[in-house]
Amino acid sequence: MPDSPLQAHSASPAELRERIEAERAGRPFLVLREGGGGQRIVELDGFGTRVSVGRAPSNEISLPWDTEVSRLHAELESIGGEWTVSDDGLSRNGTYVNGGRISGRHRLRDGDVLRVGRTAIAFRRPATEDSMPTHVASAMPPIAELGATQRQVLVALARPYKHDEFASPATNQAIAGELHLSVDAVKAHLRGLFQRFGIEHLPQNQKRSRLVAEALQSGVISTRDL
């Protein structure tokens, strides 16, 4: 799969400042890169409750440079204060969230990365005083249940996301070097983490990014740990 414009760029200091200012505003927003590589921040509240994404200029979020994006590709909709994304057969190539193709409507959580065509779009919902996640019994392993080394491996895997939500997870070699482990030991810990988070069935090229997304969304680790 070709790299998206986002994957080819690191965030500049000015772009990081722009993201921080958007977070301080406290409203849901999207981060993407234009065809030329420049960062674009889209505050969702400015569009009401429904936002269309596609290649045609009539869309609220138009991606004319991406030929793998359909003219009308997907829709974002705010329902009860929560943003969702749906495709419902609108696109030829599908819509993905954190590496998995969605079917029907999918609720978005802070830090989710959508992919339409070759374009990655990060969804950010800055925390508010009354924003508390709903706890699902036994859905995710509490931090206390993770072994010390296993948690270190998870944090090292996610470390590239500290300043760039479009990053790729750390490689086994990078994790091994940081933690002074063998690559085989890192692989063994990751296999255990895949099982704990119930994602061992995913394709190999999706497991690592999904693990990071699940760990950050569930609060098992946070960006402060990175």
PDB file of C-alpha atoms in Angstrom:
ATOM      1  CA  MET A   1       0.000   0.000   0.000  1.00  0.00           C
ATOM      2  CA  PRO A   2       1.443   3.420  -0.884  1.00  0.00           C
ATOM      3  CA  ASP A   3       2.364   5.702   1.992  1.00  0.00           C
ATOM      4  CA  SER A   4      -0.058   8.487   2.780  1.00  0.00           C
ATOM      5  CA  PRO A   5       1.145  12.096   2.746  1.00  0.00           C
ATOM      6  CA  LEU A   6       0.915  11.974   6.551  1.00  0.00           C
ATOM      7  CA  GLN A   7       3.298   9.057   6.837  1.00  0.00           C
ATOM      8  CA  ALA A   8       5.915  10.899   4.830  1.00  0.00           C
ATOM      9  CA  HIS A   9       6.142  13.888   7.194  1.00  0.00           C
ATOM     10  CA  SER A  10       7.005  14.481  10.820  1.00  0.00           C
ATOM     11  CA  ALA A  11       5.177  17.220  12.678  1.00  0.00           C
ATOM     12  CA  SER A  12       7.142  20.468  12.787  1.00  0.00           C
ATOM     13  CA  PRO A  13       7.334  22.543  15.989  1.00  0.00           C
ATOM     14  CA  ALA A  14       4.836  25.008  14.500  1.00  0.00           C
ATOM     15  CA  GLU A  15       2.439  22.169  13.653  1.00  0.00           C
ATOM     16  CA  LEU A  16       2.757  20.731  17.156  1.00  0.00           C
ATOM     17  CA  ARG A  17       1.915  24.162  18.593  1.00  0.00           C
ATOM     18  CA  GLU A  18      -1.121  24.314  16.334  1.00  0.00           C
ATOM     19  CA  ARG A  19      -2.299  20.930  17.605  1.00  0.00           C
ATOM     20  CA  ILE A  20      -1.763  21.961  21.230  1.00  0.00           C
ATOM     21  CA  GLU A  21      -3.841  25.104  20.677  1.00  0.00           C
ATOM     22  CA  ALA A  22      -6.627  22.979  19.153  1.00  0.00           C
ATOM     23  CA  GLU A  23      -6.521  20.652  22.162  1.00  0.00           C
ATOM     24  CA  ARG A  24      -6.722  23.588  24.569  1.00  0.00           C
ATOM     25  CA  ALA A  25      -9.869  24.780  22.799  1.00  0.00           C
ATOM     26  CA  GLY A  26     -11.488  21.575  24.070  1.00  0.00           C
ATOM     27  CA  ARG A  27     -13.526  20.798  20.947  1.00  0.00           C
ATOM     28  CA  PRO A  28     -13.337  17.660  18.754  1.00  0.00           C
ATOM     29  CA  PHE A  29     -11.109  18.094  15.715  1.00  0.00           C
ATOM     30  CA  LEU A  30      -9.415  16.209  12.892  1.00  0.00           C
ATOM     31  CA  VAL A  31      -5.782  16.364  11.811  1.00  0.00           C
ATOM     32  CA  LEU A  32      -4.732  15.508   8.266  1.00  0.00           C
ATOM     33  CA  ARG A  33      -2.243  16.571   5.655  1.00  0.00           C
ATOM     34  CA  GLU A  34      -3.110  18.220   2.380  1.00  0.00           C
ATOM     35  CA  GLY A  35      -1.830  16.842  -0.911  1.00  0.00           C
ATOM     36  CA  GLY A  36       1.257  19.049  -0.676  1.00  0.00           C
ATOM     37  CA  GLY A  37       2.076  17.793   2.814  1.00  0.00           C
ATOM     38  CA  GLY A  38       0.842  20.754   4.852  1.00  0.00           C
ATOM     39  CA  GLN A  39      -1.042  20.071   8.070  1.00  0.00           C
ATOM     40  CA  ARG A  40      -4.753  20.834   8.211  1.00  0.00           C
ATOM     41  CA  ILE A  41      -6.799  20.957  11.410  1.00  0.00           C
ATOM     42  CA  VAL A  42     -10.572  20.727  11.079  1.00  0.00           C
ATOM     43  CA  GLU A  43     -12.784  21.674  14.040  1.00  0.00           C
ATOM     44  CA  LEU A  44     -15.823  19.434  13.696  1.00  0.00           C
ATOM     45  CA  ASP A  45     -18.189  21.709  15.609  1.00  0.00           C
ATOM     46  CA  GLY A  46     -17.996  24.167  12.731  1.00  0.00           C
ATOM     47  CA  PHE A  47     -19.961  21.805  10.476  1.00  0.00           C
ATOM     48  CA  GLY A  48     -22.954  20.999  12.651  1.00  0.00           C
ATOM     49  CA  THR A  49     -23.717  17.317  13.184  1.00  0.00           C
ATOM     50  CA  ARG A  50     -22.802  15.763   9.829  1.00  0.00           C
ATOM     51  CA  VAL A  51     -19.566  15.939   7.827  1.00  0.00           C
ATOM     52  CA  SER A  52     -18.975  14.254   4.481  1.00  0.00           C
ATOM     53  CA  VAL A  53     -15.551  13.048   3.341  1.00  0.00           C
ATOM     54  CA  GLY A  54     -14.661  12.421  -0.280  1.00  0.00           C
ATOM     55  CA  ARG A  55     -12.791  13.475  -3.396  1.00  0.00           C
ATOM     56  CA  ALA A  56     -15.513  15.780  -4.735  1.00  0.00           C
ATOM     57  CA  PRO A  57     -15.175  19.486  -3.825  1.00  0.00           C
ATOM     58  CA  SER A  58     -18.758  19.499  -2.484  1.00  0.00           C
ATOM     59  CA  ASN A  59     -17.669  17.500   0.576  1.00  0.00           C
ATOM     60  CA  GLU A  60     -16.969  19.319   3.816  1.00  0.00           C
ATOM     61  CA  ILE A  61     -13.651  17.473   3.901  1.00  0.00           C
ATOM     62  CA  SER A  62     -12.520  17.293   0.293  1.00  0.00           C
ATOM     63  CA  LEU A  63      -9.481  15.194  -0.657  1.00  0.00           C
ATOM     64  CA  PRO A  64      -9.115  15.911  -4.391  1.00  0.00           C
ATOM     65  CA  TRP A  65      -5.471  14.750  -4.526  1.00  0.00           C
ATOM     66  CA  ASP A  66      -6.229  11.170  -3.434  1.00  0.00           C
ATOM     67  CA  THR A  67      -7.386   9.113  -6.408  1.00  0.00           C
ATOM     68  CA  GLU A  68      -8.191   6.124  -4.166  1.00  0.00           C
ATOM     69  CA  VAL A  69     -10.873   8.152  -2.367  1.00  0.00           C
ATOM     70  CA  SER A  70     -14.410   7.941  -3.783  1.00  0.00           C
ATOM     71  CA  ARG A  71     -16.282  11.117  -4.706  1.00  0.00           C
ATOM     72  CA  LEU A  72     -18.399  10.540  -1.588  1.00  0.00           C
ATOM     73  CA  HIS A  73     -16.407   8.187   0.598  1.00  0.00           C
ATOM     74  CA  ALA A  74     -17.640   8.338   4.212  1.00  0.00           C
ATOM     75  CA  GLU A  75     -19.691  10.396   6.639  1.00  0.00           C
ATOM     76  CA  LEU A  76     -18.944  11.582  10.140  1.00  0.00           C
ATOM     77  CA  GLU A  77     -21.974  12.230  12.321  1.00  0.00           C
ATOM     78  CA  SER A  78     -22.396  13.514  15.873  1.00  0.00           C
ATOM     79  CA  ILE A  79     -24.960  11.466  17.778  1.00  0.00           C
ATOM     80  CA  GLY A  80     -25.684  12.399  21.371  1.00  0.00           C
ATOM     81  CA  GLY A  81     -22.436  14.333  21.538  1.00  0.00           C
ATOM     82  CA  GLU A  82     -20.346  11.412  20.272  1.00  0.00           C
ATOM     83  CA  TRP A  83     -18.760  11.436  16.822  1.00  0.00           C
ATOM     84  CA  THR A  84     -19.149   8.382  14.611  1.00  0.00           C
ATOM     85  CA  VAL A  85     -17.963   7.390  11.135  1.00  0.00           C
ATOM     86  CA  SER A  86     -19.867   5.308   8.618  1.00  0.00           C
ATOM     87  CA  ASP A  87     -19.251   4.111   5.098  1.00  0.00           C
ATOM     88  CA  ASP A  88     -22.352   2.013   4.305  1.00  0.00           C
ATOM     89  CA  GLY A  89     -21.068   1.064   0.862  1.00  0.00           C
ATOM     90  CA  LEU A  90     -20.388   4.654  -0.197  1.00  0.00           C
ATOM     91  CA  SER A  91     -16.770   3.973  -1.148  1.00  0.00           C
ATOM     92  CA  ARG A  92     -15.067   1.623  -3.547  1.00  0.00           C
ATOM     93  CA  ASN A  93     -12.009   0.981  -1.361  1.00  0.00           C
ATOM     94  CA  GLY A  94     -13.532   1.050   2.121  1.00  0.00           C
ATOM     95  CA  THR A  95     -12.927   3.100   5.265  1.00  0.00           C
ATOM     96  CA  TYR A  96     -10.539   1.954   7.994  1.00  0.00           C
ATOM     97  CA  VAL A  97     -10.152   2.860  11.679  1.00  0.00           C
ATOM     98  CA  ASN A  98      -6.872   1.921  13.355  1.00  0.00           C
ATOM     99  CA  GLY A  99      -6.114  -0.478  10.521  1.00  0.00           C
ATOM    100  CA  GLY A 100      -9.428  -2.350  10.556  1.00  0.00           C
ATOM    101  CA  ARG A 101     -12.061  -1.940   7.859  1.00  0.00           C
ATOM    102  CA  ILE A 102     -15.341  -0.718   9.314  1.00  0.00           C
ATOM    103  CA  SER A 103     -18.792  -2.028   8.510  1.00  0.00           C
ATOM    104  CA  GLY A 104     -21.748   0.183   9.311  1.00  0.00           C
ATOM    105  CA  ARG A 105     -21.333   2.867  11.960  1.00  0.00           C
ATOM    106  CA  HIS A 106     -18.252   3.095  14.176  1.00  0.00           C
ATOM    107  CA  ARG A 107     -17.929   5.295  17.258  1.00  0.00           C
ATOM    108  CA  LEU A 108     -14.749   7.385  17.287  1.00  0.00           C
ATOM    109  CA  ARG A 109     -12.511   7.750  20.321  1.00  0.00           C
ATOM    110  CA  ASP A 110      -9.720  10.178  20.999  1.00  0.00           C
ATOM    111  CA  GLY A 111      -6.616   9.127  19.086  1.00  0.00           C
ATOM    112  CA  ASP A 112      -8.369   6.996  16.461  1.00  0.00           C
ATOM    113  CA  VAL A 113      -6.796   7.176  13.017  1.00  0.00           C
ATOM    114  CA  LEU A 114      -9.101   6.881  10.013  1.00  0.00           C
ATOM    115  CA  ARG A 115      -7.824   5.905   6.602  1.00  0.00           C
ATOM    116  CA  VAL A 116      -9.697   6.730   3.421  1.00  0.00           C
ATOM    117  CA  GLY A 117      -7.813   5.856   0.266  1.00  0.00           C
ATOM    118  CA  ARG A 118      -4.182   6.774   0.958  1.00  0.00           C
ATOM    119  CA  THR A 119      -5.082   9.567   3.377  1.00  0.00           C
ATOM    120  CA  ALA A 120      -4.844   9.202   7.159  1.00  0.00           C
ATOM    121  CA  ILE A 121      -7.020  11.388   9.375  1.00  0.00           C
ATOM    122  CA  ALA A 122      -6.557  11.546  13.145  1.00  0.00           C
ATOM    123  CA  PHE A 123      -9.608  12.142  15.343  1.00  0.00           C
ATOM    124  CA  ARG A 124      -8.932  14.101  18.523  1.00  0.00           C
ATOM    125  CA  ARG A 125     -11.381  14.744  21.317  1.00  0.00           C
ATOM    126  CA  PRO A 126      -9.647  16.718  24.073  1.00  0.00           C
ATOM    127  CA  ALA A 127     -10.546  15.557  27.562  1.00  0.00           C
ATOM    128  CA  THR A 128     -13.154  17.559  29.439  1.00  0.00           C
ATOM    129  CA  GLU A 129     -13.925  17.609  33.140  1.00  0.00           C
ATOM    130  CA  ASP A 130     -16.966  15.363  32.774  1.00  0.00           C
ATOM    131  CA  SER A 131     -15.541  13.020  30.128  1.00  0.00           C
ATOM    132  CA  MET A 132     -15.167   9.691  31.888  1.00  0.00           C
ATOM    133  CA  PRO A 133     -14.898   6.473  29.885  1.00  0.00           C
ATOM    134  CA  THR A 134     -17.487   3.771  30.367  1.00  0.00           C
ATOM    135  CA  HIS A 135     -15.870   0.802  32.056  1.00  0.00           C
ATOM    136  CA  VAL A 136     -16.628  -2.601  30.591  1.00  0.00           C
ATOM    137  CA  ALA A 137     -16.071  -5.519  32.942  1.00  0.00           C
ATOM    138  CA  SER A 138     -13.032  -7.578  31.938  1.00  0.00           C
ATOM    139  CA  ALA A 139     -12.860  -5.854  28.546  1.00  0.00           C
ATOM    140  CA  MET A 140      -9.227  -4.769  28.972  1.00  0.00           C
ATOM    141  CA  PRO A 141      -6.528  -5.884  31.376  1.00  0.00           C
ATOM    142  CA  PRO A 142      -5.924  -3.359  34.191  1.00  0.00           C
ATOM    143  CA  ILE A 143      -2.406  -2.015  34.445  1.00  0.00           C
ATOM    144  CA  ALA A 144      -1.882  -4.039  37.624  1.00  0.00           C
ATOM    145  CA  GLU A 145      -2.417  -7.273  35.698  1.00  0.00           C
ATOM    146  CA  LEU A 146       0.394  -6.547  33.266  1.00  0.00           C
ATOM    147  CA  GLY A 147       3.839  -7.713  34.239  1.00  0.00           C
ATOM    148  CA  ALA A 148       6.447  -4.986  34.641  1.00  0.00           C
ATOM    149  CA  THR A 149       8.404  -6.019  31.547  1.00  0.00           C
ATOM    150  CA  GLN A 150       5.234  -6.551  29.519  1.00  0.00           C
ATOM    151  CA  ARG A 151       4.101  -3.032  30.316  1.00  0.00           C
ATOM    152  CA  GLN A 152       7.547  -1.642  29.427  1.00  0.00           C
ATOM    153  CA  VAL A 153       7.306  -3.382  26.057  1.00  0.00           C
ATOM    154  CA  LEU A 154       3.846  -1.854  25.506  1.00  0.00           C
ATOM    155  CA  VAL A 155       5.062   1.654  26.363  1.00  0.00           C
ATOM    156  CA  ALA A 156       8.136   1.263  24.129  1.00  0.00           C
ATOM    157  CA  LEU A 157       5.920   0.037  21.285  1.00  0.00           C
ATOM    158  CA  ALA A 158       3.749   3.154  21.587  1.00  0.00           C
ATOM    159  CA  ARG A 159       6.542   5.672  22.226  1.00  0.00           C
ATOM    160  CA  PRO A 160       6.673   7.010  18.612  1.00  0.00           C
ATOM    161  CA  TYR A 161       3.099   8.289  19.116  1.00  0.00           C
ATOM    162  CA  LYS A 162       4.096  10.741  21.848  1.00  0.00           C
ATOM    163  CA  HIS A 163       4.315  13.702  19.477  1.00  0.00           C
ATOM    164  CA  ASP A 164       2.836  12.244  16.287  1.00  0.00           C
ATOM    165  CA  GLU A 165      -0.442  10.315  16.188  1.00  0.00           C
ATOM    166  CA  PHE A 166       0.393   9.281  12.625  1.00  0.00           C
ATOM    167  CA  ALA A 167       3.550   7.476  13.652  1.00  0.00           C
ATOM    168  CA  SER A 168       4.206   3.760  13.239  1.00  0.00           C
ATOM    169  CA  PRO A 169       4.745   1.529  16.287  1.00  0.00           C
ATOM    170  CA  ALA A 170       8.340   0.930  17.306  1.00  0.00           C
ATOM    171  CA  THR A 171      10.054  -2.040  15.697  1.00  0.00           C
ATOM    172  CA  ASN A 172      11.013  -5.152  17.643  1.00  0.00           C
ATOM    173  CA  GLN A 173      14.660  -4.165  17.239  1.00  0.00           C
ATOM    174  CA  ALA A 174      14.042  -0.670  18.646  1.00  0.00           C
ATOM    175  CA  ILE A 175      12.132  -2.060  21.632  1.00  0.00           C
ATOM    176  CA  ALA A 176      14.826  -4.651  22.286  1.00  0.00           C
ATOM    177  CA  GLY A 177      17.527  -1.985  22.205  1.00  0.00           C
ATOM    178  CA  GLU A 178      15.633   0.350  24.541  1.00  0.00           C
ATOM    179  CA  LEU A 179      14.830  -2.348  27.118  1.00  0.00           C
ATOM    180  CA  HIS A 180      18.002  -4.434  26.741  1.00  0.00           C
ATOM    181  CA  LEU A 181      16.001  -7.520  25.737  1.00  0.00           C
ATOM    182  CA  SER A 182      16.453  -9.999  22.938  1.00  0.00           C
ATOM    183  CA  VAL A 183      14.237  -9.625  19.878  1.00  0.00           C
ATOM    184  CA  ASP A 184      12.768 -13.072  20.624  1.00  0.00           C
ATOM    185  CA  ALA A 185      11.827 -11.906  24.128  1.00  0.00           C
ATOM    186  CA  VAL A 186      10.104  -8.824  22.680  1.00  0.00           C
ATOM    187  CA  LYS A 187       8.143 -11.004  20.245  1.00  0.00           C
ATOM    188  CA  ALA A 188       7.047 -13.276  23.099  1.00  0.00           C
ATOM    189  CA  HIS A 189       5.811 -10.336  25.184  1.00  0.00           C
ATOM    190  CA  LEU A 190       3.948  -8.893  22.193  1.00  0.00           C
ATOM    191  CA  ARG A 191       2.236 -12.220  21.533  1.00  0.00           C
ATOM    192  CA  GLY A 192       1.047 -12.190  25.134  1.00  0.00           C
ATOM    193  CA  LEU A 193      -0.234  -8.622  24.761  1.00  0.00           C
ATOM    194  CA  PHE A 194      -2.083  -9.466  21.539  1.00  0.00           C
ATOM    195  CA  GLN A 195      -3.885 -12.239  23.434  1.00  0.00           C
ATOM    196  CA  ARG A 196      -4.670 -10.072  26.468  1.00  0.00           C
ATOM    197  CA  PHE A 197      -6.263  -7.421  24.245  1.00  0.00           C
ATOM    198  CA  GLY A 198      -8.109  -9.996  22.129  1.00  0.00           C
ATOM    199  CA  ILE A 199      -6.510  -8.991  18.842  1.00  0.00           C
ATOM    200  CA  GLU A 200      -4.415 -12.073  18.095  1.00  0.00           C
ATOM    201  CA  HIS A 201      -6.796 -12.941  15.239  1.00  0.00           C
ATOM    202  CA  LEU A 202      -6.021  -9.745  13.282  1.00  0.00           C
ATOM    203  CA  PRO A 203      -3.723  -9.796  10.236  1.00  0.00           C
ATOM    204  CA  GLN A 204      -0.086  -9.485  11.234  1.00  0.00           C
ATOM    205  CA  ASN A 205       0.300  -6.040   9.666  1.00  0.00           C
ATOM    206  CA  GLN A 206      -2.559  -4.645  11.802  1.00  0.00           C
ATOM    207  CA  LYS A 207      -1.820  -6.069  15.259  1.00  0.00           C
ATOM    208  CA  ARG A 208       0.842  -3.613  16.397  1.00  0.00           C
ATOM    209  CA  SER A 209      -1.003  -0.387  15.569  1.00  0.00           C
ATOM    210  CA  ARG A 210      -4.270  -1.813  16.928  1.00  0.00           C
ATOM    211  CA  LEU A 211      -2.533  -2.785  20.169  1.00  0.00           C
ATOM    212  CA  VAL A 212      -1.282   0.781  20.625  1.00  0.00           C
ATOM    213  CA  ALA A 213      -4.732   2.201  19.867  1.00  0.00           C
ATOM    214  CA  GLU A 214      -6.491  -0.176  22.279  1.00  0.00           C
ATOM    215  CA  ALA A 215      -3.967   0.457  25.059  1.00  0.00           C
ATOM    216  CA  LEU A 216      -4.238   4.251  24.758  1.00  0.00           C
ATOM    217  CA  GLN A 217      -8.032   4.286  24.400  1.00  0.00           C
ATOM    218  CA  SER A 218      -8.611   1.977  27.375  1.00  0.00           C
ATOM    219  CA  GLY A 219      -6.245   3.930  29.634  1.00  0.00           C
ATOM    220  CA  VAL A 220      -3.872   1.012  30.187  1.00  0.00           C
ATOM    221  CA  ILE A 221      -1.195   3.487  29.113  1.00  0.00           C
ATOM    222  CA  SER A 222      -1.377   7.205  28.379  1.00  0.00           C
ATOM    223  CA  THR A 223       0.653   9.650  26.335  1.00  0.00           C
ATOM    224  CA  ARG A 224       2.209  10.794  29.627  1.00  0.00           C
ATOM    225  CA  ASP A 225       3.818   7.345  29.919  1.00  0.00           C
ATOM    226  CA  LEU A 226       5.553   7.822  26.584  1.00  0.00           C
TER     227      LEU A 226
END
